[in-house]
PDB file of C-alpha atoms in Angstrom:
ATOM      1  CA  UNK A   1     122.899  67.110  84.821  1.00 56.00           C
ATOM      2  CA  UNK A   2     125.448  68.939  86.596  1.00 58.00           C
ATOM      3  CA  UNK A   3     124.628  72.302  84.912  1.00 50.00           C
ATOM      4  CA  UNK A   4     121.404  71.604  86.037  1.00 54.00           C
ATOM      5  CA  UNK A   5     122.704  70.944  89.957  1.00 46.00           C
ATOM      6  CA  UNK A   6     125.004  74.075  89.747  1.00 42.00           C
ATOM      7  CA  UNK A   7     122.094  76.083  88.522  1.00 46.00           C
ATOM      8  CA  UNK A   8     120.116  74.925  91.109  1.00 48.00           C
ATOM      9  CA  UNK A   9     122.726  75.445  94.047  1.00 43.00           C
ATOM     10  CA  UNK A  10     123.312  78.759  92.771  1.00 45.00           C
ATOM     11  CA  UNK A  11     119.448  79.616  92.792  1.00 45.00           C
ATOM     12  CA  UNK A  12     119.248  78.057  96.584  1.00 49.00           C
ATOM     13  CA  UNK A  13     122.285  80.131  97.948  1.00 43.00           C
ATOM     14  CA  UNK A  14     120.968  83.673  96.035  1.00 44.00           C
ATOM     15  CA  UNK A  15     117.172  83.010  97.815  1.00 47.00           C
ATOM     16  CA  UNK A  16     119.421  82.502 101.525  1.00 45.00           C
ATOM     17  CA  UNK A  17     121.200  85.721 100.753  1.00 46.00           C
ATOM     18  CA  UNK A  18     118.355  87.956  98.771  1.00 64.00           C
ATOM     19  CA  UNK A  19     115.320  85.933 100.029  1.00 86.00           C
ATOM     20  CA  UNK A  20     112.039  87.251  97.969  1.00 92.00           C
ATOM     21  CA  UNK A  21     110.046  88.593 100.342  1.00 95.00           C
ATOM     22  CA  UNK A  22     105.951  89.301 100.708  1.00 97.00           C
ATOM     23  CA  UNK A  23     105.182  92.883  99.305  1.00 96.00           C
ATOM     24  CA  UNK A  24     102.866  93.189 102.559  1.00 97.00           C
ATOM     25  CA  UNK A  25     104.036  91.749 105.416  1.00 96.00           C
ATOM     26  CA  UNK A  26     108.183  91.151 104.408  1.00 95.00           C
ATOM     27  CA  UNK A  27     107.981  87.617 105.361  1.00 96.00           C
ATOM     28  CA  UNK A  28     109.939  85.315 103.298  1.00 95.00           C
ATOM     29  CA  UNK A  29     107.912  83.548 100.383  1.00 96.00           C
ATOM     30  CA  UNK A  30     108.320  81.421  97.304  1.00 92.00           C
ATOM     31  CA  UNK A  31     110.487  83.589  94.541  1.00 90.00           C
ATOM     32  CA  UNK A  32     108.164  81.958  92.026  1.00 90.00           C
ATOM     33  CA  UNK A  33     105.030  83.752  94.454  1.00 94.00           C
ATOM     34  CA  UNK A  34     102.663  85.531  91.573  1.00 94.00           C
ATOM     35  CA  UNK A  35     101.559  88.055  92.779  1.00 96.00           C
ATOM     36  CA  UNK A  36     104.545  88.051  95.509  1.00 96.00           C
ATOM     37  CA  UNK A  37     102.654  88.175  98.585  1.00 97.00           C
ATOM     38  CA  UNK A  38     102.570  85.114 101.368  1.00 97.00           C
ATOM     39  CA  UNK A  39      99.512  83.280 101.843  1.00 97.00           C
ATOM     40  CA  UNK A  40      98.275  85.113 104.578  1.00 97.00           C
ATOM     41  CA  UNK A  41      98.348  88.228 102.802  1.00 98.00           C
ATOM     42  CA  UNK A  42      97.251  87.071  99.383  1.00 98.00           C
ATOM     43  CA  UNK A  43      94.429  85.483 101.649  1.00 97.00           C
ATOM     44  CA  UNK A  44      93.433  88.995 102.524  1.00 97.00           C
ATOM     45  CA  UNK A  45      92.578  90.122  99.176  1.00 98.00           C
ATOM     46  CA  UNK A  46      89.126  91.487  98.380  1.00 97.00           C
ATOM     47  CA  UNK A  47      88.095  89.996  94.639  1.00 97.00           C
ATOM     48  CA  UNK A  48      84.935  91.942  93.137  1.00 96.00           C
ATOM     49  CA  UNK A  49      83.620  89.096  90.890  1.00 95.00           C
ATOM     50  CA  UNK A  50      82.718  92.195  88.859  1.00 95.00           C
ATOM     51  CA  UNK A  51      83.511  89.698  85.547  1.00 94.00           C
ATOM     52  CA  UNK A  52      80.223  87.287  86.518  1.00 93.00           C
ATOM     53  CA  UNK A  53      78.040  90.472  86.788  1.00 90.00           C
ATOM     54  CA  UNK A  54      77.714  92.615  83.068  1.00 86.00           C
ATOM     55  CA  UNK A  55      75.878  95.407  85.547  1.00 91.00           C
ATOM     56  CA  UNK A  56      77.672  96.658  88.681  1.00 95.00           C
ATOM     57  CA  UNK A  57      78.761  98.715  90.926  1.00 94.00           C
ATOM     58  CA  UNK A  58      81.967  99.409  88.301  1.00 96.00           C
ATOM     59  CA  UNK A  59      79.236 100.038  85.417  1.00 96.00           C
ATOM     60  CA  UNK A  60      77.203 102.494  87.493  1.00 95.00           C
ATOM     61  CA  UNK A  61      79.746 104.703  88.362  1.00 94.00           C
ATOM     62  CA  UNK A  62      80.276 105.554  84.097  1.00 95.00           C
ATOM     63  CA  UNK A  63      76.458 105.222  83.608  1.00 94.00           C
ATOM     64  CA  UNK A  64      75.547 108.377  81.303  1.00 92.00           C
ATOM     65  CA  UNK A  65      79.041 109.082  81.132  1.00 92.00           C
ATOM     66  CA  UNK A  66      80.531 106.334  79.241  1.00 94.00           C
ATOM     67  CA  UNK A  67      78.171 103.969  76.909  1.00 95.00           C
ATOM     68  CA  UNK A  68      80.260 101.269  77.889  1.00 96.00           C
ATOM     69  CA  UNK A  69      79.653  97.666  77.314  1.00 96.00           C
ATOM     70  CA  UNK A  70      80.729  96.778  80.612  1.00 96.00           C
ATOM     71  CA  UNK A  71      83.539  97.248  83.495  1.00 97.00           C
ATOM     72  CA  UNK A  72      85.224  94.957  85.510  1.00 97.00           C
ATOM     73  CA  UNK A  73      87.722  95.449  88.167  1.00 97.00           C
ATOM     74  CA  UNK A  74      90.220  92.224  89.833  1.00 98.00           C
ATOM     75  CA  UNK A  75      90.254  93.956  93.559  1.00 98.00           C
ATOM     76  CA  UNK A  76      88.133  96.672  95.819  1.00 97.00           C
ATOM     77  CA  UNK A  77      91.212  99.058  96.754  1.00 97.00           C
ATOM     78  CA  UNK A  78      91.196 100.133 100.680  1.00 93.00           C
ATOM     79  CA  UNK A  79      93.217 102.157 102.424  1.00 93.00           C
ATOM     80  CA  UNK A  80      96.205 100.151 104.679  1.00 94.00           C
ATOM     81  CA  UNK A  81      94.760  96.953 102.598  1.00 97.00           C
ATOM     82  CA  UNK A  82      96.864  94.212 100.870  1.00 98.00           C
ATOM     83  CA  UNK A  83      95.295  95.658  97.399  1.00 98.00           C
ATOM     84  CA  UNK A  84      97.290  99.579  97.963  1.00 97.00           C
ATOM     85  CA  UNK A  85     100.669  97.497  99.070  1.00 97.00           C
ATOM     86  CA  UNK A  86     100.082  95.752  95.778  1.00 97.00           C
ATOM     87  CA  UNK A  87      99.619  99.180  93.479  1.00 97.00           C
ATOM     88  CA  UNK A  88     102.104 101.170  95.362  1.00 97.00           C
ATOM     89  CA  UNK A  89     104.694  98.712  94.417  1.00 97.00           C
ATOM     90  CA  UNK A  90     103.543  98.842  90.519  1.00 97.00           C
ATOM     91  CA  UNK A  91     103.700 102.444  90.541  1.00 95.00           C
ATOM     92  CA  UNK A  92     105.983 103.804  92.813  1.00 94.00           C
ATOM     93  CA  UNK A  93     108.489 101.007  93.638  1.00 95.00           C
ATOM     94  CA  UNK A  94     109.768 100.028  89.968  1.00 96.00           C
ATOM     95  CA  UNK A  95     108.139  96.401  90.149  1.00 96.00           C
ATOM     96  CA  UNK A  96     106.260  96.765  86.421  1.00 97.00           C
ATOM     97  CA  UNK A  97     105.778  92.755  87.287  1.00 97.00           C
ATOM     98  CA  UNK A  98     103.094  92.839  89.706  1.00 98.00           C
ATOM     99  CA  UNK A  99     101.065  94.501  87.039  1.00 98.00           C
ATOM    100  CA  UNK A 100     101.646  92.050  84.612  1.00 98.00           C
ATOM    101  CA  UNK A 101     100.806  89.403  87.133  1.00 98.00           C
ATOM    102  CA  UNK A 102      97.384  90.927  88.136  1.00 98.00           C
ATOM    103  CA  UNK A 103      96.645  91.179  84.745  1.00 98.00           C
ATOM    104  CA  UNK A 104      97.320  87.586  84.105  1.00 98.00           C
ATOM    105  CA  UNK A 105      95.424  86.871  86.661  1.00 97.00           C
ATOM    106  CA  UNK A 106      92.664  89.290  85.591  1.00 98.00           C
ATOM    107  CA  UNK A 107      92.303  87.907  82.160  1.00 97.00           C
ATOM    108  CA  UNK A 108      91.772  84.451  83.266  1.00 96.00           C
ATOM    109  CA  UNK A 109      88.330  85.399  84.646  1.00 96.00           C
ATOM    110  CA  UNK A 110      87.711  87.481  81.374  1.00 96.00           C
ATOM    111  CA  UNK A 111      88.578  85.010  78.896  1.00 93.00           C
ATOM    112  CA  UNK A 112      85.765  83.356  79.640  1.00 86.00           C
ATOM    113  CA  UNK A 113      83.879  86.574  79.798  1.00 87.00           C
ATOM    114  CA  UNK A 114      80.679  86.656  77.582  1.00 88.00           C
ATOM    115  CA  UNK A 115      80.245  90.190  77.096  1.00 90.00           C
ATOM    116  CA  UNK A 116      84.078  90.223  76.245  1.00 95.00           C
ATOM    117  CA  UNK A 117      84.330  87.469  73.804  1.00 94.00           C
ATOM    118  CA  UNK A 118      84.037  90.003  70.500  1.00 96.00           C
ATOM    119  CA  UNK A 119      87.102  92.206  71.647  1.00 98.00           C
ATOM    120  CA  UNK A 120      89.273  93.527  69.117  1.00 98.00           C
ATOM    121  CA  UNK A 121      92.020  94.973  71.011  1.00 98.00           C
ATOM    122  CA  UNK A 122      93.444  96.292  74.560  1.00 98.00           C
ATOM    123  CA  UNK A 123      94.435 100.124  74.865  1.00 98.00           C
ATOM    124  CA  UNK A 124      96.302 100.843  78.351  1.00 98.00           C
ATOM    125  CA  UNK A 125      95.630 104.305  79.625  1.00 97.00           C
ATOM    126  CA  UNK A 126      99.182 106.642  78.529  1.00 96.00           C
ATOM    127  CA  UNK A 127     101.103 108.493  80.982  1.00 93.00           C
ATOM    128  CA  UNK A 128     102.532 111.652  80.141  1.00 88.00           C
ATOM    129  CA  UNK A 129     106.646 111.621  78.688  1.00 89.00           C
ATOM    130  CA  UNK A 130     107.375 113.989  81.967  1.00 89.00           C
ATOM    131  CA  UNK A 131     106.109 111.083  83.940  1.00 89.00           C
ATOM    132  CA  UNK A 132     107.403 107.988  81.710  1.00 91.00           C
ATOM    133  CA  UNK A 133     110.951 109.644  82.140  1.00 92.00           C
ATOM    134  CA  UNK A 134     110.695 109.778  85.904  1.00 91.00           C
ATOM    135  CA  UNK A 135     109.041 106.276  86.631  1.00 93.00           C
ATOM    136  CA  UNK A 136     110.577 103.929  83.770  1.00 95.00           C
ATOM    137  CA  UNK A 137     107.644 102.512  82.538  1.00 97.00           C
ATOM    138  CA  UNK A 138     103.876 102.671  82.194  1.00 97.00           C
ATOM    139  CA  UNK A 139     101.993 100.792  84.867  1.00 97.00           C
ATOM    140  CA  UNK A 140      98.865 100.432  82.229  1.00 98.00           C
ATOM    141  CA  UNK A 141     100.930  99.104  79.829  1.00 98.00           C
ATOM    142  CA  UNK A 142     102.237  96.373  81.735  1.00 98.00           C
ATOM    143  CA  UNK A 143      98.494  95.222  83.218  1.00 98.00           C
ATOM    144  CA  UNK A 144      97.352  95.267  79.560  1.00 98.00           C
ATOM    145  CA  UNK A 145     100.146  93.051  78.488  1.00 98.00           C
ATOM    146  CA  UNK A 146      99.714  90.706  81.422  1.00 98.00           C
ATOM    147  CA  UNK A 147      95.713  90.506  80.595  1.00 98.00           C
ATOM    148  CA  UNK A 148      96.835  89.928  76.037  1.00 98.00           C
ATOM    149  CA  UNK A 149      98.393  87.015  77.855  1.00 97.00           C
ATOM    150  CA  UNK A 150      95.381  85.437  78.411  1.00 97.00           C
ATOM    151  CA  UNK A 151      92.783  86.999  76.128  1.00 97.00           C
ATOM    152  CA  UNK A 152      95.606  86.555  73.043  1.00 97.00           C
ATOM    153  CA  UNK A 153      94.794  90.283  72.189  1.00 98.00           C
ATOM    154  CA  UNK A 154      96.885  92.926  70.326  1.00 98.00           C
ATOM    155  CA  UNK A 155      97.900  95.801  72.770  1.00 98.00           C
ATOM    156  CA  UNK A 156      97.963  99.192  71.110  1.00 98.00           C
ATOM    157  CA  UNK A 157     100.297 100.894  73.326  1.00 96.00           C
ATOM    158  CA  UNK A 158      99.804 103.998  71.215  1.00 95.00           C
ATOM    159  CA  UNK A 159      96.342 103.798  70.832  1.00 97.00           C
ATOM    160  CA  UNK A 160      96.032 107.296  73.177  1.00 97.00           C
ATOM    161  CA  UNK A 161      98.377 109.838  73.812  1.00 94.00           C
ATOM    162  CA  UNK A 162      98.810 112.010  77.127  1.00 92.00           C
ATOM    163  CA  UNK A 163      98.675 115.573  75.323  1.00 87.00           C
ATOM    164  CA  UNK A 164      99.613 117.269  78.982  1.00 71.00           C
ATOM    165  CA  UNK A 165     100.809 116.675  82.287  1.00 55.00           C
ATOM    166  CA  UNK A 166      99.366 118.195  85.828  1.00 57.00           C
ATOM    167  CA  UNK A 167     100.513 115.824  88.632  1.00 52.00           C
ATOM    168  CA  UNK A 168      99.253 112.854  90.159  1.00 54.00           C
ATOM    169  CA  UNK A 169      95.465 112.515  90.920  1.00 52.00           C
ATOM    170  CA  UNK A 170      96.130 110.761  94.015  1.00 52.00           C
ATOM    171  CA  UNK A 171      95.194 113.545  96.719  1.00 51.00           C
ATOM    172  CA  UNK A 172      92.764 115.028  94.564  1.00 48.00           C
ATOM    173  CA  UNK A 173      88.966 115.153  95.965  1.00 49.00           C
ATOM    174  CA  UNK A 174      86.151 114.371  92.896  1.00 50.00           C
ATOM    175  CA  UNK A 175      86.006 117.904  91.082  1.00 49.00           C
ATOM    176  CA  UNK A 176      89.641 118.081  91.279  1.00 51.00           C
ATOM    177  CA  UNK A 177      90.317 114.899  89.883  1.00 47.00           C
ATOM    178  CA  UNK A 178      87.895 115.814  87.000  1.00 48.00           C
ATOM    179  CA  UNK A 179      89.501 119.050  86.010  1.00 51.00           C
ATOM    180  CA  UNK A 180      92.530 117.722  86.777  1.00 49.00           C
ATOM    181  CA  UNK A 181      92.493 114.688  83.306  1.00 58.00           C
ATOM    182  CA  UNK A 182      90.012 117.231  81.089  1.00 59.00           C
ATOM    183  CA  UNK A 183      91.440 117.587  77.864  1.00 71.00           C
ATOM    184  CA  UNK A 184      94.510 115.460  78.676  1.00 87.00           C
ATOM    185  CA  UNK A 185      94.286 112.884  76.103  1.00 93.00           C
ATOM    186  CA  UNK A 186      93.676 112.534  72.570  1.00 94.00           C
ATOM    187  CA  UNK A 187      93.459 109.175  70.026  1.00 95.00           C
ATOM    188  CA  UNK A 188      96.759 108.094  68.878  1.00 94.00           C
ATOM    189  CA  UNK A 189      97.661 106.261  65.645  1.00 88.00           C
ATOM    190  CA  UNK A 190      95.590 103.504  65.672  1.00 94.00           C
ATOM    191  CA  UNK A 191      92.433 102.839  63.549  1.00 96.00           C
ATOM    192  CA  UNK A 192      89.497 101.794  66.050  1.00 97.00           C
ATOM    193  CA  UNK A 193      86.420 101.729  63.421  1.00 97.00           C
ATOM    194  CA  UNK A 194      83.846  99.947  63.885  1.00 97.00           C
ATOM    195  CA  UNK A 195      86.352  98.020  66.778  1.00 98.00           C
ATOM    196  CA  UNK A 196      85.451  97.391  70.707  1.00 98.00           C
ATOM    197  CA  UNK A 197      88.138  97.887  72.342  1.00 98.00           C
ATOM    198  CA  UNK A 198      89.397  97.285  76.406  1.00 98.00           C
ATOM    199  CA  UNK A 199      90.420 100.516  78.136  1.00 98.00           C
ATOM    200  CA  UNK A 200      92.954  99.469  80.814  1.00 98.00           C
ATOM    201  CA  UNK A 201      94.154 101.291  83.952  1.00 98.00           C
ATOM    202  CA  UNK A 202      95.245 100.471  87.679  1.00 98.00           C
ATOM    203  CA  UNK A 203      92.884 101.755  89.615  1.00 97.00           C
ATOM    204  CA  UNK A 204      89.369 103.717  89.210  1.00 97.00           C
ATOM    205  CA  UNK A 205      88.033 105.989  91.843  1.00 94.00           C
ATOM    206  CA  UNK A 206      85.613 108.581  90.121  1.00 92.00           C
ATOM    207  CA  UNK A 207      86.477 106.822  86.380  1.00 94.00           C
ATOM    208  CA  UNK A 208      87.462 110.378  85.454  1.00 91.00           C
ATOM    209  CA  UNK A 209      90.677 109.231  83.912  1.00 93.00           C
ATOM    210  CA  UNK A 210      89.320 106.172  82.245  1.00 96.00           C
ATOM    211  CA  UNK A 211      86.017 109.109  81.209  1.00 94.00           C
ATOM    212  CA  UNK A 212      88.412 111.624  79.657  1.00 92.00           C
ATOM    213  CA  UNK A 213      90.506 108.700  77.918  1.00 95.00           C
ATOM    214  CA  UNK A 214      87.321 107.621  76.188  1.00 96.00           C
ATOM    215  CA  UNK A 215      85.624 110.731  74.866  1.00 94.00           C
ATOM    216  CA  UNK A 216      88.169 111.177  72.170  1.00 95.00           C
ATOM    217  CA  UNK A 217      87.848 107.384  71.031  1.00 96.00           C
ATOM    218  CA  UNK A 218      84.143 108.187  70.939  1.00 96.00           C
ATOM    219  CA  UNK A 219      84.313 111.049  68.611  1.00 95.00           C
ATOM    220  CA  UNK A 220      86.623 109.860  66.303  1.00 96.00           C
ATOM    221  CA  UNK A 221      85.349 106.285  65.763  1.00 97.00           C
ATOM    222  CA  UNK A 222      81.525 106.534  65.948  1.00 94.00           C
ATOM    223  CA  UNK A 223      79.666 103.633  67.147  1.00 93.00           C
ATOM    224  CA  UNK A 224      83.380 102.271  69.350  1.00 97.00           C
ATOM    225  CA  UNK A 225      82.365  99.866  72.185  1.00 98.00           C
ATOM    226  CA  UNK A 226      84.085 100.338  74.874  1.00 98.00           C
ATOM    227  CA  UNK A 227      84.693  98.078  78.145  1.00 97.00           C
ATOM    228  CA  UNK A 228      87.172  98.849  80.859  1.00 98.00           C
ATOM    229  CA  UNK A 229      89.171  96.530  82.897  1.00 98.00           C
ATOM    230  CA  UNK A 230      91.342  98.100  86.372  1.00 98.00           C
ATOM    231  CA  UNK A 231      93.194  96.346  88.696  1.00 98.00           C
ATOM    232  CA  UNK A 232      91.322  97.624  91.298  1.00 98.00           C
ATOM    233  CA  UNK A 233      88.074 100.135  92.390  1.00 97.00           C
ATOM    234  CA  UNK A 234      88.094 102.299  95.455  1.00 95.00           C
ATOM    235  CA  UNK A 235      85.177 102.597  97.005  1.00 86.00           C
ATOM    236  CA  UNK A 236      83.428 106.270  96.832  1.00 77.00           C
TER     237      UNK A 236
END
């Protein structure tokens, strides 16, 4: 009882000094807040409800690209919206945790997913060594964990490798972002026969990245299903 009261005074006097603070707006919010944004903000978000429709706006941007059997996506991405605050921190401000708590939060819609309820296993998009080194951690990685939460799916971290490294995508325009990820990535160490499998990354603009990562799975494993699951689409 009294390590229980000290705990707890401790915990009250460390949220009064370091108070955890919406990723938005930098008001003061509940350090238990998942994602960590105040109500306001989390009010703000955009959801697709991409995970009630098999056929969307998601699938049609891959369609005779990517046999896929489908794509979902948590939150449309906008420019000076809540979403980018959210996927700026995961990638560029060392909080790994949002990812895993958008994946959570992800996977609870596509548990109950019917076009999802035969997958096998959950392969996050790789980032090149150059760029692991710099950044810590894999942003993919930590979104497919959060969503194995949920489905209670095997992630195969190595299931592709990042083969070569030209910079971020972000200020690339469509062709660029194409050439940019061609012949980036191959299949990694993982057997995927006869397996369908959930390709995870942040965000999708084109779906070049997410394109590129599943050629390779394609040609080695004939007759792979594939469905992808992002964080969040930007609009085109």
């Amino acid at each position: 009882m009294i390590k229980r009261l000290l705990i707890d005074a401790y915990q009250g006097a460390a949220s009064l000094l370091y108070p955890t603070l919406c990723l938005n707006c930098q008001t003061t919010i509940r350090p238990a807040a998942e994602p960590p944004l105040c109500l306001h903000c989390f009010s703000n978000l955009s959801f697709t409800n991409y995970w009630n429709l098999p056929e969307n706006d998601l699938t049609d941007r891959f369609a005779g690209r990517v046999p896929l059997v489908t794509a979902v996506a948590l939150l449309d991405y906008g420019h000076g919206s809540v979403c980018q605050e959210l996927i700026h921190a995961l990638k560029y401000h060392n909080r790994p945790n949002v990812g895993e708590q958008l994946g959570k939060m992800l996977g609870e819609h596509l548990s109950n997913h019917a076009f999802l309820s035969d997958l096998d296993a959950i392969v996050p998009v790789p980032i090149h060594r150059k760029r692991l080194r710099k950044r810590g951690y894999n942003q993919a990685l930590h979104i497919a964990r959060g969503l194995a939460a949920k489905m209670d799916l095997p992630v195969r971290e190595h299931g592709l490798i990042r083969t070569d490294f030209k910079g971020s995508q972000t200020t690339l325009g469509s062709l660029d972002r194409l050439k940019n990820v061609a012949d980036l990535f191959a299949v990694g160490k993982h057997d995927f026969t006869g397996q369908h499998v959930l390709l995870v990354d942040d965000v999708v603009t084109t779906g070049a990245t997410l394109d590129y990562c599943a050629q390779p799975l394609l040609e080695k494993f004939p007759g792979l299903r594939i469905s992808i699951a992002t964080l969040a689409a930007a609009q085109l």
